[in-house]
Coordinates of C-alpha atoms in Angstrom, one line a residue:
X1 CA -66.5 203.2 -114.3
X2 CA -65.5 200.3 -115.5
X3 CA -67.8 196.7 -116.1
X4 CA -65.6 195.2 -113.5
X5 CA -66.5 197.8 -111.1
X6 CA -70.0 197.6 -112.1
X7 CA -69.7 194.2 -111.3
X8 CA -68.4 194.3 -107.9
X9 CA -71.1 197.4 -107.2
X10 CA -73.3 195.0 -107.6
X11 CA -71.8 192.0 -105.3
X12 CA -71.6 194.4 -102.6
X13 CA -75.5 195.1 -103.0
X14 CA -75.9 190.9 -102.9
X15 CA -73.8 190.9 -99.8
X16 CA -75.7 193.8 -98.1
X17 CA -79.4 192.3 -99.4
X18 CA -80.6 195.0 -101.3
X19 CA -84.3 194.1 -101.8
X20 CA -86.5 193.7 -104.4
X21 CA -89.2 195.5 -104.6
X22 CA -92.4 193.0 -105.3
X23 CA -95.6 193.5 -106.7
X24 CA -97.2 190.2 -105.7
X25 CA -101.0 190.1 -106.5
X26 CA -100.6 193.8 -107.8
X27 CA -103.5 194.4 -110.9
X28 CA -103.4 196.5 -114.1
X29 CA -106.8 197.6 -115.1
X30 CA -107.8 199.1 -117.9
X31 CA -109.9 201.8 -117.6
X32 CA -111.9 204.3 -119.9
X33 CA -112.4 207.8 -118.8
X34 CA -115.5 209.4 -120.8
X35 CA -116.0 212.8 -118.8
X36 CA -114.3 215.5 -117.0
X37 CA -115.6 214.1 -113.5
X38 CA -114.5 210.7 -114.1
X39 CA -110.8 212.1 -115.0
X40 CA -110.8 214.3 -111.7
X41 CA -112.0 211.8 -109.6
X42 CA -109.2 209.3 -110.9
X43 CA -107.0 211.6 -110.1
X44 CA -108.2 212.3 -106.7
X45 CA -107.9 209.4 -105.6
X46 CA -104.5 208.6 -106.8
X47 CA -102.3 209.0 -103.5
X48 CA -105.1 207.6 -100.9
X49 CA -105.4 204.3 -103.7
X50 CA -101.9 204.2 -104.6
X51 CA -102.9 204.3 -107.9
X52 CA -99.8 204.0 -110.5
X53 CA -100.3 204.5 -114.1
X54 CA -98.9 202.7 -116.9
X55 CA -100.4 204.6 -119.8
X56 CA -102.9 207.6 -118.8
X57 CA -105.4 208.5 -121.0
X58 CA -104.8 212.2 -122.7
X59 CA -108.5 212.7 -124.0
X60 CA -111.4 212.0 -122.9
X61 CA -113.2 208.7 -124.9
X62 CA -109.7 207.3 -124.4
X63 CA -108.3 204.6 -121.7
X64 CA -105.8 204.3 -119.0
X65 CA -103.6 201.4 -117.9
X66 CA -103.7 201.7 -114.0
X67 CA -101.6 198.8 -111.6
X68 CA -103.0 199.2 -107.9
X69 CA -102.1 197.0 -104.9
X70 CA -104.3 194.0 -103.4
X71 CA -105.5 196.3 -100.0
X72 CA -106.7 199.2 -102.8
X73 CA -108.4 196.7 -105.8
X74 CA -111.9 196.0 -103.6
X75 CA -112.1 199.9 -103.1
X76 CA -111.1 200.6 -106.6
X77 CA -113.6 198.0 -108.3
X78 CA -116.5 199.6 -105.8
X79 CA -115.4 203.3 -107.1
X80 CA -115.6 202.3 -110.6
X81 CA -119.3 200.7 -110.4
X82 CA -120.2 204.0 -108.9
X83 CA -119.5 206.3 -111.4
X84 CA -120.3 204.3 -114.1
X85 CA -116.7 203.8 -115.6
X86 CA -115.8 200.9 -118.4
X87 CA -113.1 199.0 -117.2
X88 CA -111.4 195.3 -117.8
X89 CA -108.6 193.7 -116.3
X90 CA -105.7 193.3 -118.2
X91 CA -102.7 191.8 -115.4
X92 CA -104.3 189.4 -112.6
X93 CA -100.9 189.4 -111.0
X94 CA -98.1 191.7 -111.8
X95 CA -95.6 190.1 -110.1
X96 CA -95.7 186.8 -112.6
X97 CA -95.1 188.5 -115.3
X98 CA -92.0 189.9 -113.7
X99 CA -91.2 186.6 -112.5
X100 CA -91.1 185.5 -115.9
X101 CA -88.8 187.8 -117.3
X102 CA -86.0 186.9 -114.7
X103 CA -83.9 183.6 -116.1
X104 CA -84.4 180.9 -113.5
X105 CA -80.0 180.1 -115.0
X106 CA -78.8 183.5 -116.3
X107 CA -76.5 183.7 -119.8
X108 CA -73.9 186.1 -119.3
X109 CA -73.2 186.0 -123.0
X110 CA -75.1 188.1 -125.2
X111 CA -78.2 186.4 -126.6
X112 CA -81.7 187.5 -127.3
X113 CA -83.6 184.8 -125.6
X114 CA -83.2 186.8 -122.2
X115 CA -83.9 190.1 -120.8
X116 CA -79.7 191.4 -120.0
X117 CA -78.6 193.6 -117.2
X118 CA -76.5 196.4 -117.7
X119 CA -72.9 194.9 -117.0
X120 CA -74.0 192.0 -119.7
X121 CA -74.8 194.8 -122.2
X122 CA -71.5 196.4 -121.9
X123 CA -69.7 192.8 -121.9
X124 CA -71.0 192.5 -125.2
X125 CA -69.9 196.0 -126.9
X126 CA -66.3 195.3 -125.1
X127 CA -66.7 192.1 -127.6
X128 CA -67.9 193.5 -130.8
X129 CA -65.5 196.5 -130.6
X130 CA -62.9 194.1 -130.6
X131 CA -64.4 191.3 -133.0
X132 CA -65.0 194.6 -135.7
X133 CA -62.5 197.2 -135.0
X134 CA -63.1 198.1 -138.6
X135 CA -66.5 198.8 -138.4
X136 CA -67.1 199.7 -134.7
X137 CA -66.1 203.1 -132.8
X138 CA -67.1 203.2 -129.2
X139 CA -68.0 206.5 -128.0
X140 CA -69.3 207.6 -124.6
X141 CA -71.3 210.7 -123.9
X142 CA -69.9 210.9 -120.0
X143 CA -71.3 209.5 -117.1
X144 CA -74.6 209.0 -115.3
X145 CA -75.5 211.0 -111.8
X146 CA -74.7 207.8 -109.9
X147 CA -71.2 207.4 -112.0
X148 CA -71.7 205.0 -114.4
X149 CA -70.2 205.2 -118.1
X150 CA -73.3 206.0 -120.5
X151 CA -71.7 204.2 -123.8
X152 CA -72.7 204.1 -127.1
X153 CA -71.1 202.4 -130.6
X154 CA -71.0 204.0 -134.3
X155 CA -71.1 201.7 -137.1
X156 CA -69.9 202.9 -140.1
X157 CA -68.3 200.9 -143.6
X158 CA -67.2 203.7 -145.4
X159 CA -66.9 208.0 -144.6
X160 CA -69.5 210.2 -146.1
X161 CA -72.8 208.2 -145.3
X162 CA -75.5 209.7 -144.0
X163 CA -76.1 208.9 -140.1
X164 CA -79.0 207.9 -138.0
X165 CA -78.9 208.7 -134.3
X166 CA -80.9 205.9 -131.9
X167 CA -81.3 206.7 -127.8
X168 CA -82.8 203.8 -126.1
X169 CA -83.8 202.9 -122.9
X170 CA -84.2 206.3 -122.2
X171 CA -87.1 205.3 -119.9
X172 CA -85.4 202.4 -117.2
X173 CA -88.3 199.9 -116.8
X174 CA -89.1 199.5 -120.8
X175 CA -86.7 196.6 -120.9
X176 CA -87.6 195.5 -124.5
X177 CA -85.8 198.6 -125.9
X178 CA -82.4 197.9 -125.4
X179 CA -83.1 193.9 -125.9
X180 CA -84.7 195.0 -129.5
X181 CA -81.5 197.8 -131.0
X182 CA -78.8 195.4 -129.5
X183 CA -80.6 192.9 -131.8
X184 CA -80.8 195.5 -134.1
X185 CA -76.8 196.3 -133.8
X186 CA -75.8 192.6 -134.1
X187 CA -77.7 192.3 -137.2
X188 CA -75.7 195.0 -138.9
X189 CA -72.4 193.5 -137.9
X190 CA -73.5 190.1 -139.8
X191 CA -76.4 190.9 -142.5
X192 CA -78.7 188.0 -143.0
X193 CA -80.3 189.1 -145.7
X194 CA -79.3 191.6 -148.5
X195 CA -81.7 194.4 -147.5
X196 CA -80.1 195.0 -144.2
X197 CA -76.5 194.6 -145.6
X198 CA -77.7 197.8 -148.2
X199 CA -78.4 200.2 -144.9
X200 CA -75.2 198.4 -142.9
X201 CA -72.9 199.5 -145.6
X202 CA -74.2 202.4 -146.8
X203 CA -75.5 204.6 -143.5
X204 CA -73.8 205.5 -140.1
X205 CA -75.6 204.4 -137.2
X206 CA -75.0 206.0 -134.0
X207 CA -76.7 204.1 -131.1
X208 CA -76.7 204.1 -127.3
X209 CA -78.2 200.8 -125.9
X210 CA -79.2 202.1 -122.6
X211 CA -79.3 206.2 -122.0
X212 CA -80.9 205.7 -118.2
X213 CA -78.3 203.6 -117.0
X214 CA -79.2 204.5 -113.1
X215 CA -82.6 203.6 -114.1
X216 CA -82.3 200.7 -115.7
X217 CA -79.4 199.3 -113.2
X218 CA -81.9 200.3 -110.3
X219 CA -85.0 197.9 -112.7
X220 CA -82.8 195.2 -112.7
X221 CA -81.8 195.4 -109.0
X222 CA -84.9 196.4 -106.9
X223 CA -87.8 198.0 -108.4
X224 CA -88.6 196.6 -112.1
X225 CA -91.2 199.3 -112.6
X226 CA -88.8 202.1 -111.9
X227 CA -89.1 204.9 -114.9
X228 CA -87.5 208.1 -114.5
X229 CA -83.7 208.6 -113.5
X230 CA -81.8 208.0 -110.3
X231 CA -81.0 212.1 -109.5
X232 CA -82.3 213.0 -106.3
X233 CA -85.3 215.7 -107.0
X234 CA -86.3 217.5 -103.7
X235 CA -84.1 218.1 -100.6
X236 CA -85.7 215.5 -98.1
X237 CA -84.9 212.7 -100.3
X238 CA -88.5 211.4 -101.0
X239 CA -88.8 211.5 -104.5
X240 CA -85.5 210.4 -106.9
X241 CA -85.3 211.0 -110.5
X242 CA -86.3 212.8 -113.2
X243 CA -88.3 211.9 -116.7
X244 CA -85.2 211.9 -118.7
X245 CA -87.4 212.6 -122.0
X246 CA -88.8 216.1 -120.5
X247 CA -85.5 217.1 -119.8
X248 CA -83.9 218.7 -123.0
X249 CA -84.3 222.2 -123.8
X250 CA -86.4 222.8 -125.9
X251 CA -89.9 224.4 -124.9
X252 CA -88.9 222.9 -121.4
X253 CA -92.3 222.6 -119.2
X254 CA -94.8 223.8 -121.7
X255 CA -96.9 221.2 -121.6
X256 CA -97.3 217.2 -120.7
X257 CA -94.8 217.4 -117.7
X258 CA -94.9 218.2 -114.2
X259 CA -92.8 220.0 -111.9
X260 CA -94.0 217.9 -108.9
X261 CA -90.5 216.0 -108.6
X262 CA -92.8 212.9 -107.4
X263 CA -94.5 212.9 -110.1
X264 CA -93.4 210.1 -112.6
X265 CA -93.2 212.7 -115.5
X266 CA -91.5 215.3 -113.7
X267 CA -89.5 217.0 -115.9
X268 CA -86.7 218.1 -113.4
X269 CA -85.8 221.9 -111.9
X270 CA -84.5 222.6 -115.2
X271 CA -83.8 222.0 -118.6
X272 CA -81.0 219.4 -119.2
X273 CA -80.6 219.3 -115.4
X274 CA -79.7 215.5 -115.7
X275 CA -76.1 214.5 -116.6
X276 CA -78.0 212.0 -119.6
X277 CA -79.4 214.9 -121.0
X278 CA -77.1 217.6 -120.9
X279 CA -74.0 215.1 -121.9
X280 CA -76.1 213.5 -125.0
X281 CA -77.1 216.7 -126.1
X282 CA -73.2 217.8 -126.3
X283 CA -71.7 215.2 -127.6
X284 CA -74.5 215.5 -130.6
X285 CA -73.3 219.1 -130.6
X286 CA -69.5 219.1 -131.1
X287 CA -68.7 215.1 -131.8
X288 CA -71.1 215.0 -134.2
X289 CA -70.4 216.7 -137.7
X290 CA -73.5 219.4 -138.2
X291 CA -76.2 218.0 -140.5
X292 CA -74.9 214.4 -140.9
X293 CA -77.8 212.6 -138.8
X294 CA -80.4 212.9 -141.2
X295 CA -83.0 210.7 -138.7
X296 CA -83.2 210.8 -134.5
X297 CA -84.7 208.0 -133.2
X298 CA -85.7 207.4 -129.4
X299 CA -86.9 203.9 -128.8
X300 CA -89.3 203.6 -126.3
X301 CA -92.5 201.4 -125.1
X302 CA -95.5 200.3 -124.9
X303 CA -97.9 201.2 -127.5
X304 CA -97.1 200.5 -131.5
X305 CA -96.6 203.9 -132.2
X306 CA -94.5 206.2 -134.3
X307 CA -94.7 209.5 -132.8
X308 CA -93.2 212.9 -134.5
X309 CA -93.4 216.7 -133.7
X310 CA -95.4 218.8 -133.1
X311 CA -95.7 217.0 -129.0
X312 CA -96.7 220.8 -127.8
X313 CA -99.6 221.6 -130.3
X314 CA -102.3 219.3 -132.1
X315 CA -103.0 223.0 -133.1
X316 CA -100.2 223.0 -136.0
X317 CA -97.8 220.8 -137.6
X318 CA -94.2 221.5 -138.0
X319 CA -92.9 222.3 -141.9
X320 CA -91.7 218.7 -143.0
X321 CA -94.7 217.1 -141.3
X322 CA -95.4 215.2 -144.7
X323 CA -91.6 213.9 -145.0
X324 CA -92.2 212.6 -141.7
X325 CA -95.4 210.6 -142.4
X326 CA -94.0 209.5 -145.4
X327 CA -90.9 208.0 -143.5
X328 CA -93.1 206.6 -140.8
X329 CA -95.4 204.7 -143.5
X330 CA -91.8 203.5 -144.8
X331 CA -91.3 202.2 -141.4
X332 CA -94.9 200.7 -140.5
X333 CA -95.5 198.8 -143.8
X334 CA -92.2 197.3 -143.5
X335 CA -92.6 196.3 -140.1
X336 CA -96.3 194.8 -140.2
X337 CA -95.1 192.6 -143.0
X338 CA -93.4 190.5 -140.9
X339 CA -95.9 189.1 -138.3
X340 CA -98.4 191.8 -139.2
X341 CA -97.8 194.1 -136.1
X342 CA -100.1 197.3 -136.6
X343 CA -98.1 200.9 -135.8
X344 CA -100.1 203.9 -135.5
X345 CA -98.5 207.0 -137.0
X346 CA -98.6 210.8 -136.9
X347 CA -97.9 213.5 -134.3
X348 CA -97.3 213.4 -130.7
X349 CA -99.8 215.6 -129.8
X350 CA -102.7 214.5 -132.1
X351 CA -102.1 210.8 -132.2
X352 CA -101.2 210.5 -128.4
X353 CA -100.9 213.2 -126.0
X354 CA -99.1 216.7 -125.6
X355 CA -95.4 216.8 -124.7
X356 CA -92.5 219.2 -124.6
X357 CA -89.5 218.9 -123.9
X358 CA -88.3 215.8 -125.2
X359 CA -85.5 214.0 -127.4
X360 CA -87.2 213.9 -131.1
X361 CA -88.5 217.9 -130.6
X362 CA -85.2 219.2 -129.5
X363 CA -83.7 217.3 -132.7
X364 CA -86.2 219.0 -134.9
X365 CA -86.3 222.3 -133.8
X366 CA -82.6 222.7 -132.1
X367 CA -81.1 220.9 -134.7
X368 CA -83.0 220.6 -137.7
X369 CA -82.9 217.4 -138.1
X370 CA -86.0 217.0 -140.5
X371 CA -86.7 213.0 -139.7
X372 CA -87.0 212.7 -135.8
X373 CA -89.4 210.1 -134.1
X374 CA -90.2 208.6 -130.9
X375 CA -91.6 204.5 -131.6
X376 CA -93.2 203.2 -129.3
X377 CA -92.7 199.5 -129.5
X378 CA -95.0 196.1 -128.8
X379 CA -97.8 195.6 -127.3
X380 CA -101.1 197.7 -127.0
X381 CA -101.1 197.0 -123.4
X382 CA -101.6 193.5 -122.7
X383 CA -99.0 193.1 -120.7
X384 CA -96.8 196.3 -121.4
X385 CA -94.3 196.6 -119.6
X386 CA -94.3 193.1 -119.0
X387 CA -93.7 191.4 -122.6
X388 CA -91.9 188.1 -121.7
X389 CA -88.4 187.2 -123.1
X390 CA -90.0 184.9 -126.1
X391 CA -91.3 188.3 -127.3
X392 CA -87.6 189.6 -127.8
X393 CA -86.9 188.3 -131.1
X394 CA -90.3 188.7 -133.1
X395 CA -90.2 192.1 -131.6
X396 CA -86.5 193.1 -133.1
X397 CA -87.4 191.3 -136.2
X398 CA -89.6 193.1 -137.3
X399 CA -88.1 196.8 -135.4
X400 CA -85.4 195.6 -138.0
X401 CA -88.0 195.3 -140.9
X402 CA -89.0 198.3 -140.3
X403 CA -85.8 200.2 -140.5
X404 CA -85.3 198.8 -144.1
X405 CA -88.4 200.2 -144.8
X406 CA -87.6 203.4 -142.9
X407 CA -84.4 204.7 -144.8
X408 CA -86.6 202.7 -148.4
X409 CA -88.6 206.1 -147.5
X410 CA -86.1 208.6 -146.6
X411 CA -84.6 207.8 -150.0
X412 CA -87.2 207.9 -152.1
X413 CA -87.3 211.7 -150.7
X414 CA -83.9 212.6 -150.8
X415 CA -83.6 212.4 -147.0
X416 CA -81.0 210.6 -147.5

């Protein structure tokens, strides 16, 4: 599908008033769960309350990030008191925040002083393909369940460098993903400063801007919050999509997923049942020469985290564990010395929560590739999902900081 017909998709949906879904006076609390009873009774409540998490808390001590609309809050608030849970208030209004992410003019051009929409995205790789031709390859792995063409661009100066392979967007509604590795892609085109020439020229960067494109059209379009993919899950049409990044086949369903399709990290009926996952998974498999991506990356938010295997066992940690760490200090020093921006690093599983099924454990164990990550990007949950567009560029500054440092560390272990 090309961006025209992207385009006029989208007209028709003007023309036919597709609504946007609004969250107007909709709160985000924070909220500390310290016992078993506490977490079951959250939970309990979740459907009668419509309770919708942003971040859920994986161990007890720990807290969750929980938006509930105005006609549940007073009921909430009373239920918390009860039952003696800590909370704060972290959004007053949800719908502000999104407010404030929309351009009251939009820029059609690429820039990164605005949150862009799919179609502007691919505008922009249409340009740079043709501005570098020596430089630039455009790839795509197919196309999404609702059609669309999910692209992606290798940058390369020279055969026989090592690669890096970056998914983004995986997840629709964390907007500041695909803002931060399109800043990321523009600054290897034109270097600005030796350091990022050095990993331009000499490693092969394979990167995929947007890897939810239903998703992430359907954020931009009607429901900014929307997570999962745009595949329809159950047969009476109630619950779409599928968490994209419990999908790939690799201890599918073990643990940290849900086979609920309504639930927001439902993992789908089966492994790589989503056109996103399947069709990434095999063009890494036979487009991609066999042990030349050295490092997987999937970019995700919120949280300031870098995030390796083991995500099915805090029990044990996978045989380059300490090649991992040592590539994620790489990353985190070089990235807080910018503005001083503090990632937390170690294993899914002990430094977050349990998970299976996703991109950076399928790369490790499917396809030994000894360097794979999920980062979880700014904030800590002020505003989360929410960051507003002035956050763009301090955010891929220093994401592009912390790359330097993160092959710095790969080579000083022969990673790469």
């Amino acid at each position: 599908m090309s961006v025209q017909i992207l385009l006029f998709v989208g007209l028709i949906g003007l023309v036919f008033g597709v609504e946007q879904v609004r969250y107007d006076n909709y709160k985000v609390y924070n909220v500390r769960i310290d016992n078993l009873e506490q977490y079951k009774l959250l939970n309990a409540q979740e459907k009668d309350l419509k309770l919708s998490s942003w971040r859920e808390a994986r161990h007890l001590g720990e807290s969750s990030d929980l938006m509930l609309p105005p006609e549940s809050q007073e009921i909430f608030e009373s239920l918390l008191a009860t039952h003696n849970f800590t909370y704060s208030l972290k959004i007053e209004n949800v719908q502000t925040h999104i407010d404030a992410q929309r351009p009251k003019q939009r820029i059609t051009s690429m820039e990164w002083t605005q949150f862009h929409t799919l179609e502007e995205i691919y505008s922009w790789l249409d340009v740079i393909e043709a501005r570098y031709p020596d430089i630039v390859t455009p790839f795509a792995i197919g196309n999404s369940y609702e059609g669309r063409p999910i692209r992606g661009v290798k940058l390369s100066h020279k055969e026989g460098n090592p690669a890096v392979f970056i998914e983004s967007n995986i997840h629709a509604r964390e907007w500041i993903t695909s803002s931060t590795i399109t800043y990321f892609i523009d600054e290897l085109l034109v270097p600005r400063n030796p350091a990022v020439r050095d990993i331009a020229q000499n490693v092969d960067w394979y990167i995929i801007p947007v890897l939810n494109v239903d998703g992430f059209a359907y954020s931009h379009e009607h429901e900014r919050l929307w997570r999962k993919s745009r595949l329809p899950s159950d047969p009476t049409g109630k619950c779409i999509g599928t968490d994209l990044n419990r999908n790939f086949d690799f201890l599918w369903m073990l643990t940290g997923a849900e086979s609920n399709p309504c639930s927001e990290i439902y993992a789908g009926p089966s492994a790589e049942s989503d056109p996103e996952i399947s069709q990434l998974t095999a063009y890494i498999n036979n487009s991609i020469p066999d042990g030349s991506i050295k490092i997987y990356i999937s970019l995700h938010s919120y949280g300031q985290y870098v995030l390796s295997p083991w995500g099915h066992t805090a029990a044990e940690f996978p045989e380059h564990y300490p090649q991992m760490m040592h590539v994620a200090k790489g990353f985190s020093d070089a990235l807080y010395r910018r503005y001083g921006t503090v990632f937390t690093y170690g294993s899914s599983a002990t430094t977050l929560y349990e998970v299976s099924g996703s991109g950076k454990e399928w790369a490790y164990a499917v396809k030994n590739i000894k360097i794979p990550y999920t980062i979880e990007l700014r904030d800590k949950g002020a505003l989360g999902f929410l960051l507003p567009p002035e956050d763009i560029i301090p955010v891929a500054r220093e994401v592009t900081e912390g790359f330097v440092g993160m092959i710095a560390a790969a080579r000083e272990i022969d990673i790469l």
